[in-house]
Coordinates of C-alpha atoms in Angstrom, one line a residue:
X1 CA -63.3 21.1 -41.8
X2 CA -65.8 23.3 -40.0
X3 CA -67.1 26.4 -41.8
X4 CA -68.0 29.3 -39.5
X5 CA -70.7 31.5 -40.8
X6 CA -70.5 34.9 -39.0
X7 CA -74.0 35.9 -39.9
X8 CA -75.5 33.0 -37.9
X9 CA -76.4 34.3 -34.5
X10 CA -75.1 32.1 -31.6
X11 CA -77.6 31.2 -28.9
X12 CA -77.0 33.1 -25.6
X13 CA -74.8 31.3 -23.1
X14 CA -75.1 31.2 -19.3
X15 CA -72.3 29.9 -17.2
X16 CA -73.6 27.7 -14.4
X17 CA -71.6 27.1 -11.2
X18 CA -72.7 24.5 -8.7
X19 CA -71.9 25.4 -5.1
X20 CA -73.0 22.5 -2.9
X21 CA -71.8 21.5 0.6
X22 CA -70.5 23.1 3.7
X23 CA -68.1 26.1 3.6
X24 CA -64.7 25.8 5.1
X25 CA -61.0 26.2 4.3
X26 CA -58.8 23.3 3.2
X27 CA -60.4 19.9 3.1
X28 CA -62.8 20.5 6.0
X29 CA -65.6 21.6 3.7
X30 CA -66.8 21.2 0.2
X31 CA -66.6 24.9 -0.6
X32 CA -63.6 27.2 -0.1
X33 CA -62.3 30.2 -2.0
X34 CA -59.0 28.5 -2.8
X35 CA -60.8 25.5 -4.4
X36 CA -63.5 27.5 -6.2
X37 CA -61.4 30.4 -7.5
X38 CA -60.3 28.8 -10.8
X39 CA -63.9 27.6 -11.4
X40 CA -65.5 31.0 -10.8
X41 CA -62.8 32.8 -12.8
X42 CA -63.4 30.4 -15.8
X43 CA -67.2 30.8 -15.6
X44 CA -67.0 34.6 -15.8
X45 CA -64.3 34.8 -18.4
X46 CA -64.7 31.9 -20.8
X47 CA -66.9 32.1 -23.9
X48 CA -68.5 35.5 -23.3
X49 CA -71.5 34.4 -21.3
X50 CA -74.6 36.6 -21.0
X51 CA -74.9 35.8 -17.3
X52 CA -73.7 33.5 -14.5
X53 CA -76.0 31.3 -12.6
X54 CA -75.2 29.8 -9.2
X55 CA -76.9 26.5 -8.1
X56 CA -76.8 26.6 -4.3
X57 CA -77.2 23.9 -1.8
X58 CA -75.3 24.9 1.3
X59 CA -76.0 25.0 5.1
X60 CA -73.2 27.4 5.6
X61 CA -69.9 27.2 7.5
X62 CA -67.0 29.6 7.7
X63 CA -68.0 33.2 7.5
X64 CA -64.6 34.2 6.2
X65 CA -64.7 31.7 3.3
X66 CA -68.3 32.8 2.6
X67 CA -67.1 36.4 2.4
X68 CA -64.2 35.6 0.2
X69 CA -66.2 33.5 -2.3
X70 CA -69.0 36.1 -2.4
X71 CA -66.5 39.0 -2.9
X72 CA -64.9 37.1 -5.8
X73 CA -68.2 36.6 -7.4
X74 CA -69.1 40.3 -7.1
X75 CA -65.7 41.6 -8.3
X76 CA -66.0 39.5 -11.5
X77 CA -69.6 40.4 -12.0
X78 CA -68.8 44.1 -11.8
X79 CA -65.7 43.7 -14.0
X80 CA -67.5 41.8 -16.7
X81 CA -70.8 43.6 -16.2
X82 CA -72.6 40.3 -16.0
X83 CA -75.9 39.6 -14.1
X84 CA -75.7 36.8 -11.5
X85 CA -78.7 34.6 -10.7
X86 CA -78.8 32.3 -7.7
X87 CA -81.0 29.1 -7.6
X88 CA -81.4 27.4 -4.3
X89 CA -82.0 23.6 -4.0
X90 CA -82.5 22.2 -0.5
X91 CA -80.9 25.0 1.6
X92 CA -79.2 28.4 1.4
X93 CA -78.7 29.1 5.1
X94 CA -76.1 31.0 7.1
X95 CA -73.0 31.1 4.9
X96 CA -75.0 29.5 2.1
X97 CA -77.3 32.5 2.2
X98 CA -74.3 34.8 2.3
X99 CA -73.3 33.3 -1.1
X100 CA -76.8 33.6 -2.4
X101 CA -76.9 37.3 -1.6
X102 CA -73.9 37.8 -3.8
X103 CA -76.3 37.3 -6.8
X104 CA -78.5 40.0 -8.3
X105 CA -81.6 37.8 -7.7
X106 CA -82.4 34.7 -5.8
X107 CA -84.8 31.9 -6.8
X108 CA -85.8 28.8 -4.8
X109 CA -87.9 25.8 -4.8
X110 CA -91.0 26.0 -2.7
X111 CA -89.5 23.6 -0.1
X112 CA -86.1 25.3 0.0
X113 CA -84.8 26.5 3.4
X114 CA -83.6 30.1 3.5
X115 CA -82.1 32.4 6.1
X116 CA -80.3 31.6 9.3
X117 CA -78.6 35.0 9.2
X118 CA -76.5 34.6 12.4
X119 CA -73.1 33.4 13.7
X120 CA -72.5 30.4 15.9
X121 CA -69.5 29.1 17.8
X122 CA -69.7 25.6 19.4
X123 CA -67.3 23.6 21.5
X124 CA -67.3 21.3 24.6
X125 CA -66.1 21.3 28.2
X126 CA -64.2 18.2 29.4
X127 CA -62.6 19.4 32.7
X128 CA -64.8 17.1 34.8
X129 CA -63.9 14.1 32.7
X130 CA -60.2 14.8 33.3
X131 CA -60.8 15.1 37.0
X132 CA -62.7 11.8 37.2
X133 CA -59.8 10.1 35.4
X134 CA -57.2 11.7 37.7
X135 CA -55.6 13.6 34.9
X136 CA -54.0 16.9 35.7
X137 CA -53.8 19.4 32.9
X138 CA -50.9 21.8 32.9
X139 CA -51.0 24.9 30.7
X140 CA -48.4 27.7 30.6
X141 CA -49.0 31.0 28.7
X142 CA -47.4 34.4 28.1
X143 CA -50.5 36.6 27.9
X144 CA -53.5 36.2 30.1
X145 CA -55.9 35.5 27.3
X146 CA -53.8 33.0 25.4
X147 CA -55.8 30.0 26.8
X148 CA -59.2 31.5 26.2
X149 CA -62.0 28.9 26.1
X150 CA -59.7 26.0 26.8
X151 CA -62.1 23.0 26.7
X152 CA -60.2 21.3 29.5
X153 CA -60.5 24.2 32.0
X154 CA -63.6 25.6 33.7
X155 CA -65.4 28.1 31.5
X156 CA -64.6 31.7 32.5
X157 CA -67.2 34.5 32.2
X158 CA -64.7 36.9 30.8
X159 CA -63.8 34.5 28.0
X160 CA -67.5 34.1 27.1
X161 CA -67.9 37.9 27.1
X162 CA -64.9 38.2 24.7
X163 CA -66.2 35.5 22.4
X164 CA -69.7 37.1 22.3
X165 CA -68.2 40.4 21.3
X166 CA -66.4 38.7 18.4
X167 CA -69.6 36.9 17.3
X168 CA -71.5 40.1 17.4
X169 CA -68.9 41.9 15.3
X170 CA -69.0 39.0 12.7
X171 CA -72.9 39.1 12.8
X172 CA -72.8 42.8 12.0
X173 CA -70.7 42.1 8.9
X174 CA -73.2 39.5 7.8
X175 CA -76.1 41.8 8.3
X176 CA -74.4 44.6 6.4
X177 CA -73.7 42.3 3.5
X178 CA -77.4 41.2 3.3
X179 CA -78.7 44.8 3.7
X180 CA -76.4 46.0 0.9
X181 CA -77.1 43.2 -1.5
X182 CA -80.9 43.1 -0.8
X183 CA -81.4 46.9 -0.5
X184 CA -85.0 47.9 -1.2
X185 CA -86.2 44.3 -1.1
X186 CA -86.2 43.4 2.6
X187 CA -89.2 43.6 4.9
X188 CA -88.0 46.4 7.2
X189 CA -90.7 45.6 9.8
X190 CA -89.4 42.1 10.4
X191 CA -86.4 41.0 12.4
X192 CA -84.6 38.9 9.8
X193 CA -81.3 38.6 11.7
X194 CA -82.0 36.4 14.6
X195 CA -80.7 33.2 13.0
X196 CA -84.2 32.0 12.2
X197 CA -84.8 30.3 8.9
X198 CA -87.9 29.9 6.7
X199 CA -89.3 28.0 3.7
X200 CA -89.1 29.8 0.4
X201 CA -92.7 31.1 0.4
X202 CA -92.2 33.0 3.7
X203 CA -88.7 34.0 2.6
X204 CA -90.2 35.6 -0.4
X205 CA -92.6 37.6 1.7
X206 CA -89.7 38.8 3.8
X207 CA -87.7 39.9 0.7
X208 CA -84.9 37.3 1.2
X209 CA -85.5 35.8 -2.2
X210 CA -87.1 37.1 -5.4
X211 CA -89.4 34.3 -6.3
X212 CA -90.1 30.6 -6.6
X213 CA -88.5 29.2 -9.7
X214 CA -86.1 26.6 -11.1
X215 CA -83.0 27.2 -13.2
X216 CA -83.9 25.9 -16.7
X217 CA -87.4 27.5 -17.1
X218 CA -86.2 30.8 -15.4
X219 CA -83.1 31.1 -17.7
X220 CA -85.3 30.4 -20.7
X221 CA -87.7 33.1 -19.5
X222 CA -84.8 35.6 -19.1
X223 CA -82.6 34.7 -22.1
X224 CA -84.9 32.8 -24.6
X225 CA -85.7 29.2 -25.3
X226 CA -82.4 28.6 -27.1
X227 CA -80.2 29.6 -24.1
X228 CA -77.3 27.3 -23.6
X229 CA -76.2 26.4 -20.0
X230 CA -72.5 25.8 -19.7
X231 CA -71.9 24.0 -16.5
X232 CA -68.8 24.3 -14.4
X233 CA -68.1 21.8 -11.6
X234 CA -65.2 20.8 -9.3
X235 CA -63.3 17.6 -10.0
X236 CA -62.0 15.5 -7.1
X237 CA -58.3 15.2 -6.7
X238 CA -56.9 12.0 -8.3
X239 CA -55.6 10.6 -5.0
X240 CA -59.0 11.3 -3.3
X241 CA -60.8 9.3 -6.0
X242 CA -58.6 6.2 -5.2
X243 CA -59.3 6.5 -1.5
X244 CA -56.0 8.0 -0.4
X245 CA -57.8 10.4 1.9
X246 CA -60.5 8.1 3.3
X247 CA -60.1 9.1 7.0
X248 CA -59.9 12.8 6.4
X249 CA -62.8 12.7 3.9
X250 CA -64.8 10.6 6.3
X251 CA -64.4 13.1 9.1
X252 CA -65.2 16.0 6.8
X253 CA -68.3 14.2 5.6
X254 CA -69.5 13.6 9.2
X255 CA -69.0 17.3 10.0
X256 CA -70.8 18.4 6.9
X257 CA -73.7 15.9 7.6
X258 CA -74.0 17.5 11.1
X259 CA -74.4 21.0 9.6
X260 CA -77.1 19.9 7.1
X261 CA -78.9 18.1 10.0
X262 CA -79.5 21.4 11.7
X263 CA -82.0 22.1 9.0
X264 CA -83.7 18.7 9.1
X265 CA -81.9 17.6 5.9

């Protein structure tokens, strides 16, 4: 039998969510809104936390999934009137920085990589390979733009122009998100939106983060030495644990490894 004494003050609780890996829908990345939604909802709603902390280690990925996850965090933060703190490990770049900017303040290790506020689209062209092999590709469409950027056809200037317009529009959304969330903190004299990335010390000077700090000492500084960190993490599906998705998981891991490698990690 446990006797609860109402006059004993409980130590403050901070919900901690770990967001690590690339960002993509389905099984293509470690982080997606669908997979994280139950975790984020529980962190904000369970146990009356004083705040929510995000541990971030992401090189980015899908801008749409980044936007969905960040928007969910902000909706719950506003609904519950809770501060959100982000703590960066190796990297918060591209979509990873989009997630970090959803927090009210951002802290990083001195060696953390921050930034890459840009949008990228990558593909390949294999039309010459088909020609050398004597393979004829046949494509039939209704709508002149339906085969835009077909990798087995010669690149068309009008297709590139159309893609560039789409990338610019997505980049504008990213910039607006950063400017809104970091209002009054950014170095207005610097061009922060070229896709360049920096170590934490320089990112601090540019206003992209709020300081150099690690999660445990910073939360104790903010909420007292007795603060309790309640950690929330994703569990792998049962079938995945027994190797039922080895091929798919292997391809996803290679893709994720390639994204991290862009930052020398």
